[in-house]
mmCIF file with all atom_site columns, C-alpha atoms and ligand atoms in Angstrom:
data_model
loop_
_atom_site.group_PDB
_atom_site.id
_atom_site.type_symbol
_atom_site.label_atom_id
_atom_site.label_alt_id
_atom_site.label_comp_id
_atom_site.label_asym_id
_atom_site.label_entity_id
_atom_site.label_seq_id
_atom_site.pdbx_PDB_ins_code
_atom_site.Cartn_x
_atom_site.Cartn_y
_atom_site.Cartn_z
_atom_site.occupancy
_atom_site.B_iso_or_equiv
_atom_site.pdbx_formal_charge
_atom_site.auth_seq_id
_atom_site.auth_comp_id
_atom_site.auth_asym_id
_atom_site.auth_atom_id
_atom_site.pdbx_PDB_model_num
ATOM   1   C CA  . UNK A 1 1   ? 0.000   0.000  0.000   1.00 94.00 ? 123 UNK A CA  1
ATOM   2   C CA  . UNK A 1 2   ? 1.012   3.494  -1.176  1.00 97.00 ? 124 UNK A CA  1
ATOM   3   C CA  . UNK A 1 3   ? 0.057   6.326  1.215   1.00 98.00 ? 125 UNK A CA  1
ATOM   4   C CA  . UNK A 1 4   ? -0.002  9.812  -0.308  1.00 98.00 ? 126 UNK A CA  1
ATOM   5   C CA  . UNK A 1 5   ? -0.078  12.897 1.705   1.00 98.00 ? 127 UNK A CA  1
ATOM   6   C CA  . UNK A 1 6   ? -2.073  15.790 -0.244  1.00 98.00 ? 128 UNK A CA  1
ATOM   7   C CA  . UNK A 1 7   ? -1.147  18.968 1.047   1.00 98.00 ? 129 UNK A CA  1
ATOM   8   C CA  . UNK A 1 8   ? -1.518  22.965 -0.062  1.00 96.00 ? 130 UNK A CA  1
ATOM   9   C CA  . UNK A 1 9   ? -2.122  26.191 1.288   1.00 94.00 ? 131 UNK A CA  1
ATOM   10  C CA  . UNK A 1 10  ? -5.146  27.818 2.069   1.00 94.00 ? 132 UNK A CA  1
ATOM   11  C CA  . UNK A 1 11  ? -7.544  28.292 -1.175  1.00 96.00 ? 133 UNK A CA  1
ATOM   12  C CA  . UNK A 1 12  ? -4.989  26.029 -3.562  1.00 97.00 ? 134 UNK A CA  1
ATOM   13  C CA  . UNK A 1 13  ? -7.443  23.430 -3.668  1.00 97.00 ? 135 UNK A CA  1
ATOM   14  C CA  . UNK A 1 14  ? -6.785  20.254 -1.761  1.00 97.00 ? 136 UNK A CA  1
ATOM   15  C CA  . UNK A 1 15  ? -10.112 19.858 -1.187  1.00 97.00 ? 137 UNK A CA  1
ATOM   16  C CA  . UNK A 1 16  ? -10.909 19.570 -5.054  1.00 97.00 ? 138 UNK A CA  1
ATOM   17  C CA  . UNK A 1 17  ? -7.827  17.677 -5.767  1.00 98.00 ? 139 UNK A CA  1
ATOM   18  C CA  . UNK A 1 18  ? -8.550  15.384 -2.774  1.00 98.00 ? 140 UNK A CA  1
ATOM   19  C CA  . UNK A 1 19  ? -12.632 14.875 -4.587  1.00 98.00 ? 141 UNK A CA  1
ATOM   20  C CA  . UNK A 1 20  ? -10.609 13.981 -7.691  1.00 98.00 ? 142 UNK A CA  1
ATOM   21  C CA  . UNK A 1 21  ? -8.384  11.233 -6.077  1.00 98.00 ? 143 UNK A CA  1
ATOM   22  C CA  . UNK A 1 22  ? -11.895 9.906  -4.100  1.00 98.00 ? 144 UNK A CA  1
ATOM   23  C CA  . UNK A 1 23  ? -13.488 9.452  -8.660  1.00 97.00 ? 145 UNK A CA  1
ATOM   24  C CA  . UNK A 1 24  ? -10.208 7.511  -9.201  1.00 97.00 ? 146 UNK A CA  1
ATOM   25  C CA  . UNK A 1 25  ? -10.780 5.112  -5.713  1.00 96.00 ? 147 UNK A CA  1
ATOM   26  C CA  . UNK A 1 26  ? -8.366  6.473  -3.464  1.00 98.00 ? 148 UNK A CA  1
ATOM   27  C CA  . UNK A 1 27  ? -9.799  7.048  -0.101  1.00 98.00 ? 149 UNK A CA  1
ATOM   28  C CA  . UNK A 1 28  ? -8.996  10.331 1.542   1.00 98.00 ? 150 UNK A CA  1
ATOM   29  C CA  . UNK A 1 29  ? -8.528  10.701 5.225   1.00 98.00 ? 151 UNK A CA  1
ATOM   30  C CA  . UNK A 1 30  ? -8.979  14.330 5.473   1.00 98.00 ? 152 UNK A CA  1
ATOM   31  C CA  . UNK A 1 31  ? -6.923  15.346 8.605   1.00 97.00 ? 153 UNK A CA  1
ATOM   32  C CA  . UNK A 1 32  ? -8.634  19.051 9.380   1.00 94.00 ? 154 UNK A CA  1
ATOM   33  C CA  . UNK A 1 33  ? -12.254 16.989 9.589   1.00 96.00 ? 155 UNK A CA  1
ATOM   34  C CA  . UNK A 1 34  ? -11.338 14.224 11.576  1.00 97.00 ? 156 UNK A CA  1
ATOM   35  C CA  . UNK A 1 35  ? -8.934  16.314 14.091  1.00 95.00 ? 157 UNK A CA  1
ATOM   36  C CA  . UNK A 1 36  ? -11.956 18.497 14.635  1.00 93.00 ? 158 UNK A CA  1
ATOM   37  C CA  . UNK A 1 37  ? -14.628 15.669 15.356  1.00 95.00 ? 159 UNK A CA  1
ATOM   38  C CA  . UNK A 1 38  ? -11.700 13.702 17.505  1.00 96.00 ? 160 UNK A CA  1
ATOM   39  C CA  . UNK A 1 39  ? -10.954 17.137 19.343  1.00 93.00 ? 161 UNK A CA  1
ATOM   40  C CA  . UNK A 1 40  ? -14.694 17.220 20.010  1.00 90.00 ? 162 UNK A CA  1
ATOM   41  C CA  . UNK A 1 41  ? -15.122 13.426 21.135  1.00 91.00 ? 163 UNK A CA  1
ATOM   42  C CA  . UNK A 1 42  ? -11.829 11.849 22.009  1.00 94.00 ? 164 UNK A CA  1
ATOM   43  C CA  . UNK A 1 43  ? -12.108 11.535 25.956  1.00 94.00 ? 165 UNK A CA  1
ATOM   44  C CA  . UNK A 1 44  ? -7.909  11.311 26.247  1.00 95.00 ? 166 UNK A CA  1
ATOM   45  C CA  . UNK A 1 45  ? -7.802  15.024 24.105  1.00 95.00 ? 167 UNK A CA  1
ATOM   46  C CA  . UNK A 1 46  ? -10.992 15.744 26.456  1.00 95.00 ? 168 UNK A CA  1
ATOM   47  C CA  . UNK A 1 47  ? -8.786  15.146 29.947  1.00 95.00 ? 169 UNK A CA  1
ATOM   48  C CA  . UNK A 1 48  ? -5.600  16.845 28.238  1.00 96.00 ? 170 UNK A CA  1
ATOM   49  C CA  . UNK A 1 49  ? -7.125  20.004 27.221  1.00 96.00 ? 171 UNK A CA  1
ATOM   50  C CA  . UNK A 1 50  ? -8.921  20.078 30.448  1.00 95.00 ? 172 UNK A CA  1
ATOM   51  C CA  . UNK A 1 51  ? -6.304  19.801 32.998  1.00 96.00 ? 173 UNK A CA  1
ATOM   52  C CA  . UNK A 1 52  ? -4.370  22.574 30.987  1.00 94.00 ? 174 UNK A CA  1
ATOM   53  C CA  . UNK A 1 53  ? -7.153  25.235 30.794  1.00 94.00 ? 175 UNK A CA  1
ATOM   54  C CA  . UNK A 1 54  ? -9.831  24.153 33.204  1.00 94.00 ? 176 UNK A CA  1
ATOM   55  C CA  . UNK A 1 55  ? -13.083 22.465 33.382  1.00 92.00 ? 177 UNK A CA  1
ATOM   56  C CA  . UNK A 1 56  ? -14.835 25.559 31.374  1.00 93.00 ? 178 UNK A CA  1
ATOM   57  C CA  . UNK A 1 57  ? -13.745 24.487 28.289  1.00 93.00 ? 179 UNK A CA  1
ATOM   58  C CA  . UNK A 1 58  ? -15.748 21.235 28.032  1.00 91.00 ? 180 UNK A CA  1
ATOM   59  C CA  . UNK A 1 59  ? -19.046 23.656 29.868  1.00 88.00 ? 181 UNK A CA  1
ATOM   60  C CA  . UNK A 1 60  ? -21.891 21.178 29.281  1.00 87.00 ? 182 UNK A CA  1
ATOM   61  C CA  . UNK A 1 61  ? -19.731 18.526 27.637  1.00 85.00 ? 183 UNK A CA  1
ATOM   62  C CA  . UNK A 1 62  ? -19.073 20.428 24.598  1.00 88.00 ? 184 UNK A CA  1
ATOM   63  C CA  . UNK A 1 63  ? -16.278 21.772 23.615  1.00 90.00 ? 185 UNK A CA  1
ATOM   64  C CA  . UNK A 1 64  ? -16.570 25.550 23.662  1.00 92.00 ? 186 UNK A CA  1
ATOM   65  C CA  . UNK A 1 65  ? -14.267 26.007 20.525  1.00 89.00 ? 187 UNK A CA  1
ATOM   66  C CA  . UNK A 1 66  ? -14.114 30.221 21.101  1.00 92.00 ? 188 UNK A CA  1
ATOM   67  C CA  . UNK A 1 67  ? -12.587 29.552 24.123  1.00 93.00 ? 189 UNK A CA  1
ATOM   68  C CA  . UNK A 1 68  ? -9.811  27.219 22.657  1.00 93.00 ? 190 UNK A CA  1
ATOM   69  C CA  . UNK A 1 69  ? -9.421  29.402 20.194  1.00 90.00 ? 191 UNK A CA  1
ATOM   70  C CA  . UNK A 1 70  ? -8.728  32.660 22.125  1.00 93.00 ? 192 UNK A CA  1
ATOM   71  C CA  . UNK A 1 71  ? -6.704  30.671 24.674  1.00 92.00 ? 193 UNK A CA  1
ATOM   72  C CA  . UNK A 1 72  ? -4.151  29.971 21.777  1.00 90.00 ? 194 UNK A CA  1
ATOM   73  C CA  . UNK A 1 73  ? -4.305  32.965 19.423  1.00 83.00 ? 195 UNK A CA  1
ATOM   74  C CA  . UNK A 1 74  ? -1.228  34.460 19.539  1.00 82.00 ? 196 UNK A CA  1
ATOM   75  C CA  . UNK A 1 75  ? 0.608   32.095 21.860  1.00 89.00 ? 197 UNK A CA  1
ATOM   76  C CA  . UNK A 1 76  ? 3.026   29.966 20.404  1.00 88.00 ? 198 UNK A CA  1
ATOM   77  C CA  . UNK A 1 77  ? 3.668   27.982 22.999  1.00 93.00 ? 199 UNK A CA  1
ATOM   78  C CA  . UNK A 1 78  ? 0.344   27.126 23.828  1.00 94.00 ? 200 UNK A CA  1
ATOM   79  C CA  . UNK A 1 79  ? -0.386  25.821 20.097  1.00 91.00 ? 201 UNK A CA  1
ATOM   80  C CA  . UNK A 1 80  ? 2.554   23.739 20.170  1.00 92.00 ? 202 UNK A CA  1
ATOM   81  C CA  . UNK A 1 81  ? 1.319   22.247 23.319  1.00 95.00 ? 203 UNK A CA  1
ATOM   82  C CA  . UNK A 1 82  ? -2.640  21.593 22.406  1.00 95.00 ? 204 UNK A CA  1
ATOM   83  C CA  . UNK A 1 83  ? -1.215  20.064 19.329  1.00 93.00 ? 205 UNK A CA  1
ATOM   84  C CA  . UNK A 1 84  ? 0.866   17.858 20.874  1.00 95.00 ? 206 UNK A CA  1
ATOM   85  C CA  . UNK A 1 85  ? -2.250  16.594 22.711  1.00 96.00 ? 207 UNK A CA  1
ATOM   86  C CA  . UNK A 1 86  ? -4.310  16.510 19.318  1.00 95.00 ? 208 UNK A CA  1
ATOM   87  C CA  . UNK A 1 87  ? -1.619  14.559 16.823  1.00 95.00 ? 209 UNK A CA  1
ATOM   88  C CA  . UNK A 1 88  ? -1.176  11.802 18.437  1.00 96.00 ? 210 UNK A CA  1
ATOM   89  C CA  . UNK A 1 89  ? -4.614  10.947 18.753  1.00 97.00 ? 211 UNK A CA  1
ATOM   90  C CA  . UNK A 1 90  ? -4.806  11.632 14.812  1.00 97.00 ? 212 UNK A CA  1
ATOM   91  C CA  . UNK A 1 91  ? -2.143  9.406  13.731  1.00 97.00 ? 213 UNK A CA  1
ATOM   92  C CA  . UNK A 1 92  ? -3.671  6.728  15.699  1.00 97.00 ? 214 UNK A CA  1
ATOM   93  C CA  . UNK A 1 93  ? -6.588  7.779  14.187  1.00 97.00 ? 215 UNK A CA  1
ATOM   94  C CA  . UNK A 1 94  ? -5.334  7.562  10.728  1.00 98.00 ? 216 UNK A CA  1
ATOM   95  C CA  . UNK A 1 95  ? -3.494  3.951  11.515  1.00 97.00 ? 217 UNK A CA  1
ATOM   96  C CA  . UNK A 1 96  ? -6.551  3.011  12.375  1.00 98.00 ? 218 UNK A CA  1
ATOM   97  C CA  . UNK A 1 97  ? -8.500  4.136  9.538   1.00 98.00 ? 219 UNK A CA  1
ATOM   98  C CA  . UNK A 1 98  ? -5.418  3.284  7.029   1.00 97.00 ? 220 UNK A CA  1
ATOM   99  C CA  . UNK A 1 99  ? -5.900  -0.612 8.361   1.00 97.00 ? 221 UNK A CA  1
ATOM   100 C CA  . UNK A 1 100 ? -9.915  -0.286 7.779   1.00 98.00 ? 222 UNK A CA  1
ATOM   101 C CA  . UNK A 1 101 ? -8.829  0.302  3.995   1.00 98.00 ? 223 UNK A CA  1
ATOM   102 C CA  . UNK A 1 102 ? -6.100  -2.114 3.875   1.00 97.00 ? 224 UNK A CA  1
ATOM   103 C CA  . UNK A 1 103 ? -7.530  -3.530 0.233   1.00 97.00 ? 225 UNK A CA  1
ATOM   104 C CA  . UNK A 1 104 ? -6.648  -0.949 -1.560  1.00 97.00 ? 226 UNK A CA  1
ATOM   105 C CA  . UNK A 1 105 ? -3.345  -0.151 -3.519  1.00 96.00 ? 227 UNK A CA  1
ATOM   106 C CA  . UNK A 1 106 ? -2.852  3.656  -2.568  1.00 97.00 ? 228 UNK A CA  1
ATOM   107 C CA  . UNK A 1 107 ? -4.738  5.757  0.350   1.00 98.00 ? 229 UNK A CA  1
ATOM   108 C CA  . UNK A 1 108 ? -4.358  9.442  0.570   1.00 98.00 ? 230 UNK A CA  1
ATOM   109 C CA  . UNK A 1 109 ? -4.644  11.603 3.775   1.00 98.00 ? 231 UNK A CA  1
ATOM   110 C CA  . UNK A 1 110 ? -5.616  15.842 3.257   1.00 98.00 ? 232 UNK A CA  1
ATOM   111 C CA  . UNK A 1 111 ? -4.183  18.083 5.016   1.00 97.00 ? 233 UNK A CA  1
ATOM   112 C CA  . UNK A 1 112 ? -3.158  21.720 4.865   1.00 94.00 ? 234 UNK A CA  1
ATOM   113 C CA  . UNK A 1 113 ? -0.551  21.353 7.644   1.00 93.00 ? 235 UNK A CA  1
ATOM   114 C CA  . UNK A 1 114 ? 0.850   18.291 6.453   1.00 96.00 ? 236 UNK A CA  1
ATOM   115 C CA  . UNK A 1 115 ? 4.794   19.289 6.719   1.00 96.00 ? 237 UNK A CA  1
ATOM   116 C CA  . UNK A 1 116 ? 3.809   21.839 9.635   1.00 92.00 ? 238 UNK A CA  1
ATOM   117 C CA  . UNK A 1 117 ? 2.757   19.073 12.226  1.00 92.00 ? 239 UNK A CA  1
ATOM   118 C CA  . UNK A 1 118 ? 5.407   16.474 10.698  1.00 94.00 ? 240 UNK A CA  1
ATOM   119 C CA  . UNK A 1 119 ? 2.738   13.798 9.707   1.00 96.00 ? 241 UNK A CA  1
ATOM   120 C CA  . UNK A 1 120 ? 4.243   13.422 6.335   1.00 97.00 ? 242 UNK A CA  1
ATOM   121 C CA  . UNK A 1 121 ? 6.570   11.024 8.342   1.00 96.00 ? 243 UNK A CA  1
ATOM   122 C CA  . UNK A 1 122 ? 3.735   8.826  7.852   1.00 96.00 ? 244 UNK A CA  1
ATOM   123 C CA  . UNK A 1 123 ? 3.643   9.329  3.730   1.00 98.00 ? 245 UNK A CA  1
ATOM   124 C CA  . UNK A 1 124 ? 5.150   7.658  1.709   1.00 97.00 ? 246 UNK A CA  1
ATOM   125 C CA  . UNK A 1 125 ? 4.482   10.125 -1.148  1.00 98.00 ? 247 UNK A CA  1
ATOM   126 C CA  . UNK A 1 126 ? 3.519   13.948 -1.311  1.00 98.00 ? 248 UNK A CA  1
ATOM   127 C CA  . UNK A 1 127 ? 1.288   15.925 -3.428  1.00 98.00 ? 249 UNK A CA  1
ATOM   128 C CA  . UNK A 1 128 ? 1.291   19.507 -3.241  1.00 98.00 ? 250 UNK A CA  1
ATOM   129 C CA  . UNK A 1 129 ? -1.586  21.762 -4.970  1.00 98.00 ? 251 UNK A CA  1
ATOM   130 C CA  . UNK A 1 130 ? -0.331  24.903 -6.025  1.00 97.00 ? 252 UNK A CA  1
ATOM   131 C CA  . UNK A 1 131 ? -1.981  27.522 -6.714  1.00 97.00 ? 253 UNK A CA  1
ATOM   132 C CA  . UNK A 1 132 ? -0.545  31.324 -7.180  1.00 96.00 ? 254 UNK A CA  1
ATOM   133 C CA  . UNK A 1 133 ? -0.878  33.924 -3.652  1.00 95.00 ? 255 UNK A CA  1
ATOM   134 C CA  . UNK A 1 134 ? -3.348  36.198 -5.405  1.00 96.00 ? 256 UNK A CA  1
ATOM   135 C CA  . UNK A 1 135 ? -5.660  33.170 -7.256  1.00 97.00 ? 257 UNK A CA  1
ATOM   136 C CA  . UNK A 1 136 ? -5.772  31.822 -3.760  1.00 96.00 ? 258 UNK A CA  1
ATOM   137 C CA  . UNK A 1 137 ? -6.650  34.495 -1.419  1.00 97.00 ? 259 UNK A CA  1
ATOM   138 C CA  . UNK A 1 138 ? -9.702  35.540 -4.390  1.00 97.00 ? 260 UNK A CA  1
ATOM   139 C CA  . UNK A 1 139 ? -11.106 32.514 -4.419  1.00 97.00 ? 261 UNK A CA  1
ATOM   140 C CA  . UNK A 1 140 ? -11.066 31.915 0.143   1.00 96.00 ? 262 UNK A CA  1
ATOM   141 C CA  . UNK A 1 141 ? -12.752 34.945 -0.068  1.00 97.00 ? 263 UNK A CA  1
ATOM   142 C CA  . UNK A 1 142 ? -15.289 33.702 -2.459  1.00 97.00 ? 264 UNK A CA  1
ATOM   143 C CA  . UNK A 1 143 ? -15.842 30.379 -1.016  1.00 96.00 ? 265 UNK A CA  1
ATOM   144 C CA  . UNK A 1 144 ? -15.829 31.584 2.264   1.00 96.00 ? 266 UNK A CA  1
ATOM   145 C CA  . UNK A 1 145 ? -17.583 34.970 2.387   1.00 97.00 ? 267 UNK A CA  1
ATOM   146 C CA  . UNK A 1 146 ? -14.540 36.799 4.286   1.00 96.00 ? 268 UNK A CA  1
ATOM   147 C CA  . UNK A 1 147 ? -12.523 39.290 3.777   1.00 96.00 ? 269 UNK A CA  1
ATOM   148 C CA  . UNK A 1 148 ? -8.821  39.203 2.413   1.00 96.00 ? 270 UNK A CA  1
ATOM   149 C CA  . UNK A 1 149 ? -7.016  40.664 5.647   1.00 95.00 ? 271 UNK A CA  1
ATOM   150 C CA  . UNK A 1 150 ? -8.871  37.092 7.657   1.00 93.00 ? 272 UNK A CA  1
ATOM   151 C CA  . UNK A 1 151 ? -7.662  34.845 4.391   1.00 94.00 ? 273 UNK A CA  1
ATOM   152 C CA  . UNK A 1 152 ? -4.139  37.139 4.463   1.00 94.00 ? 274 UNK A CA  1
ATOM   153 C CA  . UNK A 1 153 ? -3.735  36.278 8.293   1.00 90.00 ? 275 UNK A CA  1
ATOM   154 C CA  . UNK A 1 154 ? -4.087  32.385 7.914   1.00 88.00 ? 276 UNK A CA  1
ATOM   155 C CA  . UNK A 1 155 ? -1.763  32.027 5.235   1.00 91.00 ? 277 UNK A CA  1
ATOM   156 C CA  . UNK A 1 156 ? 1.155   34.084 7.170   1.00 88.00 ? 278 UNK A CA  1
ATOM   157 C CA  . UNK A 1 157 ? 0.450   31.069 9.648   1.00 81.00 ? 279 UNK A CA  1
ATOM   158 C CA  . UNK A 1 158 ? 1.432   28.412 7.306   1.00 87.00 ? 280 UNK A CA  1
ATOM   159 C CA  . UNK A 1 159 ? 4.634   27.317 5.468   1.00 91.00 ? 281 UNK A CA  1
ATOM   160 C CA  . UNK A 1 160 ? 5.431   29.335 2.268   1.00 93.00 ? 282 UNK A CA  1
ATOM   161 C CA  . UNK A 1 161 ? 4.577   27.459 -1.020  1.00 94.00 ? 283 UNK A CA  1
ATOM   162 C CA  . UNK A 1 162 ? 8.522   27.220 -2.394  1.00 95.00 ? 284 UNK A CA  1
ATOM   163 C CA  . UNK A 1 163 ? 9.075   25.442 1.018   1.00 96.00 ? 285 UNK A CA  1
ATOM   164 C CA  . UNK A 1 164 ? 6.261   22.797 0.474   1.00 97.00 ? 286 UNK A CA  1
ATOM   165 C CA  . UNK A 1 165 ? 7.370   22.585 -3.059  1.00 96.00 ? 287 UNK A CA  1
ATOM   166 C CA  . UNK A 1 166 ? 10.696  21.314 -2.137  1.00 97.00 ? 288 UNK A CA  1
ATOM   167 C CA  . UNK A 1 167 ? 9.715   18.558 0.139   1.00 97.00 ? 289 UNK A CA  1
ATOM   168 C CA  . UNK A 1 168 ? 6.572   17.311 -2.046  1.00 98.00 ? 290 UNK A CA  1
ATOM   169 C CA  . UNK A 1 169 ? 7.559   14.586 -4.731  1.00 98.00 ? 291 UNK A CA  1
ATOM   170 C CA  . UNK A 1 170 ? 4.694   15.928 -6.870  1.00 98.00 ? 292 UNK A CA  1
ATOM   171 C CA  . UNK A 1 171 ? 3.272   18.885 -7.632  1.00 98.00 ? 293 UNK A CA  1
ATOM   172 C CA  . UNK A 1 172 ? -0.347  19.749 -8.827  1.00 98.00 ? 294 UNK A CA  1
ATOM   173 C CA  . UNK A 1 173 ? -1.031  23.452 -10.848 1.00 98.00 ? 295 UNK A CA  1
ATOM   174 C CA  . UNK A 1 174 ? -4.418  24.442 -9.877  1.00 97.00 ? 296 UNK A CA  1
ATOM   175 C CA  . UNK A 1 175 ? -4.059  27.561 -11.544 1.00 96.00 ? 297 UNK A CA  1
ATOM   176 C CA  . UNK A 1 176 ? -6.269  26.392 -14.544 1.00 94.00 ? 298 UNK A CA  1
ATOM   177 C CA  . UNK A 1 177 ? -4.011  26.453 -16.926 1.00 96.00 ? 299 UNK A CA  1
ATOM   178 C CA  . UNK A 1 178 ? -3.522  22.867 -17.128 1.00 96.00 ? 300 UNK A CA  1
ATOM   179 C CA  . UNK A 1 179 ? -6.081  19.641 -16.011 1.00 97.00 ? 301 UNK A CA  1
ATOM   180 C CA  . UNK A 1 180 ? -6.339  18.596 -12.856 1.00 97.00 ? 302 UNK A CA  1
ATOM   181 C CA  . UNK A 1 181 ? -7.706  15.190 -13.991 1.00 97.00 ? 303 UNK A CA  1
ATOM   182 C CA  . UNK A 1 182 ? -5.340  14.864 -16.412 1.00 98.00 ? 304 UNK A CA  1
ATOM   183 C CA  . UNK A 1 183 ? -2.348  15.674 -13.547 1.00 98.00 ? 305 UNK A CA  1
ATOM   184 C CA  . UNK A 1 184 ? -4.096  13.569 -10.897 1.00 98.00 ? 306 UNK A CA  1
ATOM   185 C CA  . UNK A 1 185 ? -4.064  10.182 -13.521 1.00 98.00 ? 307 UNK A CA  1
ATOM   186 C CA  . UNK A 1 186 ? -0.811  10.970 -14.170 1.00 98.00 ? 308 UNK A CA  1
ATOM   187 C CA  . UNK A 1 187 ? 0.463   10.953 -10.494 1.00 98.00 ? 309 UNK A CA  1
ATOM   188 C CA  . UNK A 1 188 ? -1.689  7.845  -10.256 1.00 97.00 ? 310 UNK A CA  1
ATOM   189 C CA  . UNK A 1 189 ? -0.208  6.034  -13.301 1.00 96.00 ? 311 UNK A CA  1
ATOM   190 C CA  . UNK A 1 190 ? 2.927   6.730  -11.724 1.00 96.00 ? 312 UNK A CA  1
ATOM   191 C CA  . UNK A 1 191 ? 2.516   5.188  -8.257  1.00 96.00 ? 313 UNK A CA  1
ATOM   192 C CA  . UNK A 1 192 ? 1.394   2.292  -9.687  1.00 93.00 ? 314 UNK A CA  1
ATOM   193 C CA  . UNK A 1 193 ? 4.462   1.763  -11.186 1.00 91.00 ? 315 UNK A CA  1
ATOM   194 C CA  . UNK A 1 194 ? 6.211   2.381  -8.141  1.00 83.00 ? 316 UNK A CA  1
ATOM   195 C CA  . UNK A 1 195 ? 3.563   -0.340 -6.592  1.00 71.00 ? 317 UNK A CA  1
ATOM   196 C CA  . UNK A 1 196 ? 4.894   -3.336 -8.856  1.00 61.00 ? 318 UNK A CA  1
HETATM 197 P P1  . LIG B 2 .   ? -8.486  24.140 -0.139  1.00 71.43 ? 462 LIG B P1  1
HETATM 198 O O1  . LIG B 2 .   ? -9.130  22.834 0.242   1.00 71.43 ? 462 LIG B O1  1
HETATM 199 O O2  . LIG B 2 .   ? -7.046  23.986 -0.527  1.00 71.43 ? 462 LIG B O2  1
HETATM 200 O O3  . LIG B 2 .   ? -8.671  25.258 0.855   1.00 71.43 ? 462 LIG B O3  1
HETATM 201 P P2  . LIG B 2 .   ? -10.583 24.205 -2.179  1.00 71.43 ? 462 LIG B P2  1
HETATM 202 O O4  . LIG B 2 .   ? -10.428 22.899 -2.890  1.00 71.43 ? 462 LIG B O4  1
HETATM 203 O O5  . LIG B 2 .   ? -11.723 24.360 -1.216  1.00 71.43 ? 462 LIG B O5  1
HETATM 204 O O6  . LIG B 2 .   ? -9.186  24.640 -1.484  1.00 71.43 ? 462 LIG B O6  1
HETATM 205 O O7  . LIG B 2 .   ? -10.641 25.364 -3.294  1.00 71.43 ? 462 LIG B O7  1
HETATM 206 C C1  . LIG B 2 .   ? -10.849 26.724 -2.900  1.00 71.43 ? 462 LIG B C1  1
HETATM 207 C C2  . LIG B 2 .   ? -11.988 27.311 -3.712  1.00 71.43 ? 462 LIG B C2  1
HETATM 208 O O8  . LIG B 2 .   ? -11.547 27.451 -5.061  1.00 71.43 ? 462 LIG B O8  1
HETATM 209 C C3  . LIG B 2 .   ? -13.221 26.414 -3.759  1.00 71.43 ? 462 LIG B C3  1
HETATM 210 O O9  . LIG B 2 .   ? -14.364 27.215 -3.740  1.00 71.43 ? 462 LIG B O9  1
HETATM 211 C C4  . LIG B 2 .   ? -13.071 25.673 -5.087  1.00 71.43 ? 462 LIG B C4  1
HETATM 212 O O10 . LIG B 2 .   ? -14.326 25.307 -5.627  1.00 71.43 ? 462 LIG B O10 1
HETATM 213 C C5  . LIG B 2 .   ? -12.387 26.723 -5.952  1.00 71.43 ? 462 LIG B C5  1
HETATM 214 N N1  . LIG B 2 .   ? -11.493 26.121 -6.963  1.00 71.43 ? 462 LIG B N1  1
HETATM 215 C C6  . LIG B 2 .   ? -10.624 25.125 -6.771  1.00 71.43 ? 462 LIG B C6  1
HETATM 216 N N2  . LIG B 2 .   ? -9.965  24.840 -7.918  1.00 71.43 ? 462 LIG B N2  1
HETATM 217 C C7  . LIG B 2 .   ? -10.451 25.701 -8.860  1.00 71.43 ? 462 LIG B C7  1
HETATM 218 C C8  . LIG B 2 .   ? -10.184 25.918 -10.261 1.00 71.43 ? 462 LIG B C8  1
HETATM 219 N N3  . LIG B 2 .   ? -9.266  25.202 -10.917 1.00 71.43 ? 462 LIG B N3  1
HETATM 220 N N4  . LIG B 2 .   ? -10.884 26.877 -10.884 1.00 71.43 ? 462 LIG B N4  1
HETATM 221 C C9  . LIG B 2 .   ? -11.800 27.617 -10.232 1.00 71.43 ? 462 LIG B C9  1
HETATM 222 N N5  . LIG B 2 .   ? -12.107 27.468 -8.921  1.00 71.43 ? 462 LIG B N5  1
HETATM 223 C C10 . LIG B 2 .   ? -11.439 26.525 -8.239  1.00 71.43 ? 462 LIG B C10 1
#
């Protein structure tokens, strides 16, 4: 089996790349989904978080996702530290899920912060989606009804595009100049030459 990390910034389309893999039968764990509904229900993150910023957080047994939020904005330290409550429980997440699909040839994982949280240490393979800064930030705005100073402010937070570039073994253009189907089949047609 063939695991492929997808990755991209913010807007570069992962999402539609990742829809495109799913037509050709690759299953895609998509990392920012799953991290979100384990952060909500895992009862190890639950006990974590709590005994580092109270009982409040988890008012009513739900997770009051504001309060997480404006505990960690800004704060460095404090990310690095929630997220080293939250990955582990998504790469044994994602083990699990990866032996669920153990039939197939190649499965993919999604996820923006591939590199930035290290979990391409469990790819084999790396696709990044690139898309140029300004096609990006026009079409976050679009899909997501904000304005570009919000869209501006996450991608500052992530890795810059050259950087992914480097340590992906393929790149997709998404600027649409160029298929995506067309690029996707070929990426496929080459790991299953790799898979012989
Ligand atoms: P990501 O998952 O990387 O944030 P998405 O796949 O959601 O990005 O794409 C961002 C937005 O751009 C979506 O609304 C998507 O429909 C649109 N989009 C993606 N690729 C293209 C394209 N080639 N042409 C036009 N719009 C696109």
């Amino acid at each position: 089996m063939i695991t492929l990390g997808i990755t991209g910034g913010i807007g570069s389309g992962k999402s539609t790349v990742s829809r495109l893999f799913s037509l050709y039968d690759v299953p895609v764990y998509i990392a920012d989904t799953e991290s979100k509904r384990l952060v909500a229900t895992s009862p190890v993150i639950r006990e974590k978080l709590t005994a580092m910023f109270g009982n409040e957080l988890f008012e009513g047994g739900v997770l009051n996702k504001a309060l997480l939020a404006a505990h960690i904005f800004n704060d460095r330290e404090k990310l690095e530290k929630v997220n080293a409550i939250i990955h582990p429980e998504v790469a044994a997440d994602f083990a699990r899920w990866q032996a669920a699909h153990s039939q197939y040839d190649i499965v993919a994982q999604e996820a923006a912060i591939l590199f930035e949280s290290e979990f391409n240490k469990y790819m084999d393979k790396v696709v990044m989606v690139y898309t140029p800064l300004e096609m990006r930030i026009e079409r976050t705005m679009k899909r997501d009804g904000v304005g570009r100073e919000l869209v501006m402010e996450r991608i500052k937070n992530q890795m810059s595009d050259e950087k992914k570039a480097e340590l992906s073994d393929f790149v997709v253009v998404n600027d649409g100049t160029q298929s995506l189907i067309g690029q996707v089949a070929q990426i496929l047609h080459r790991l299953k030459s790799i898979n012989k």
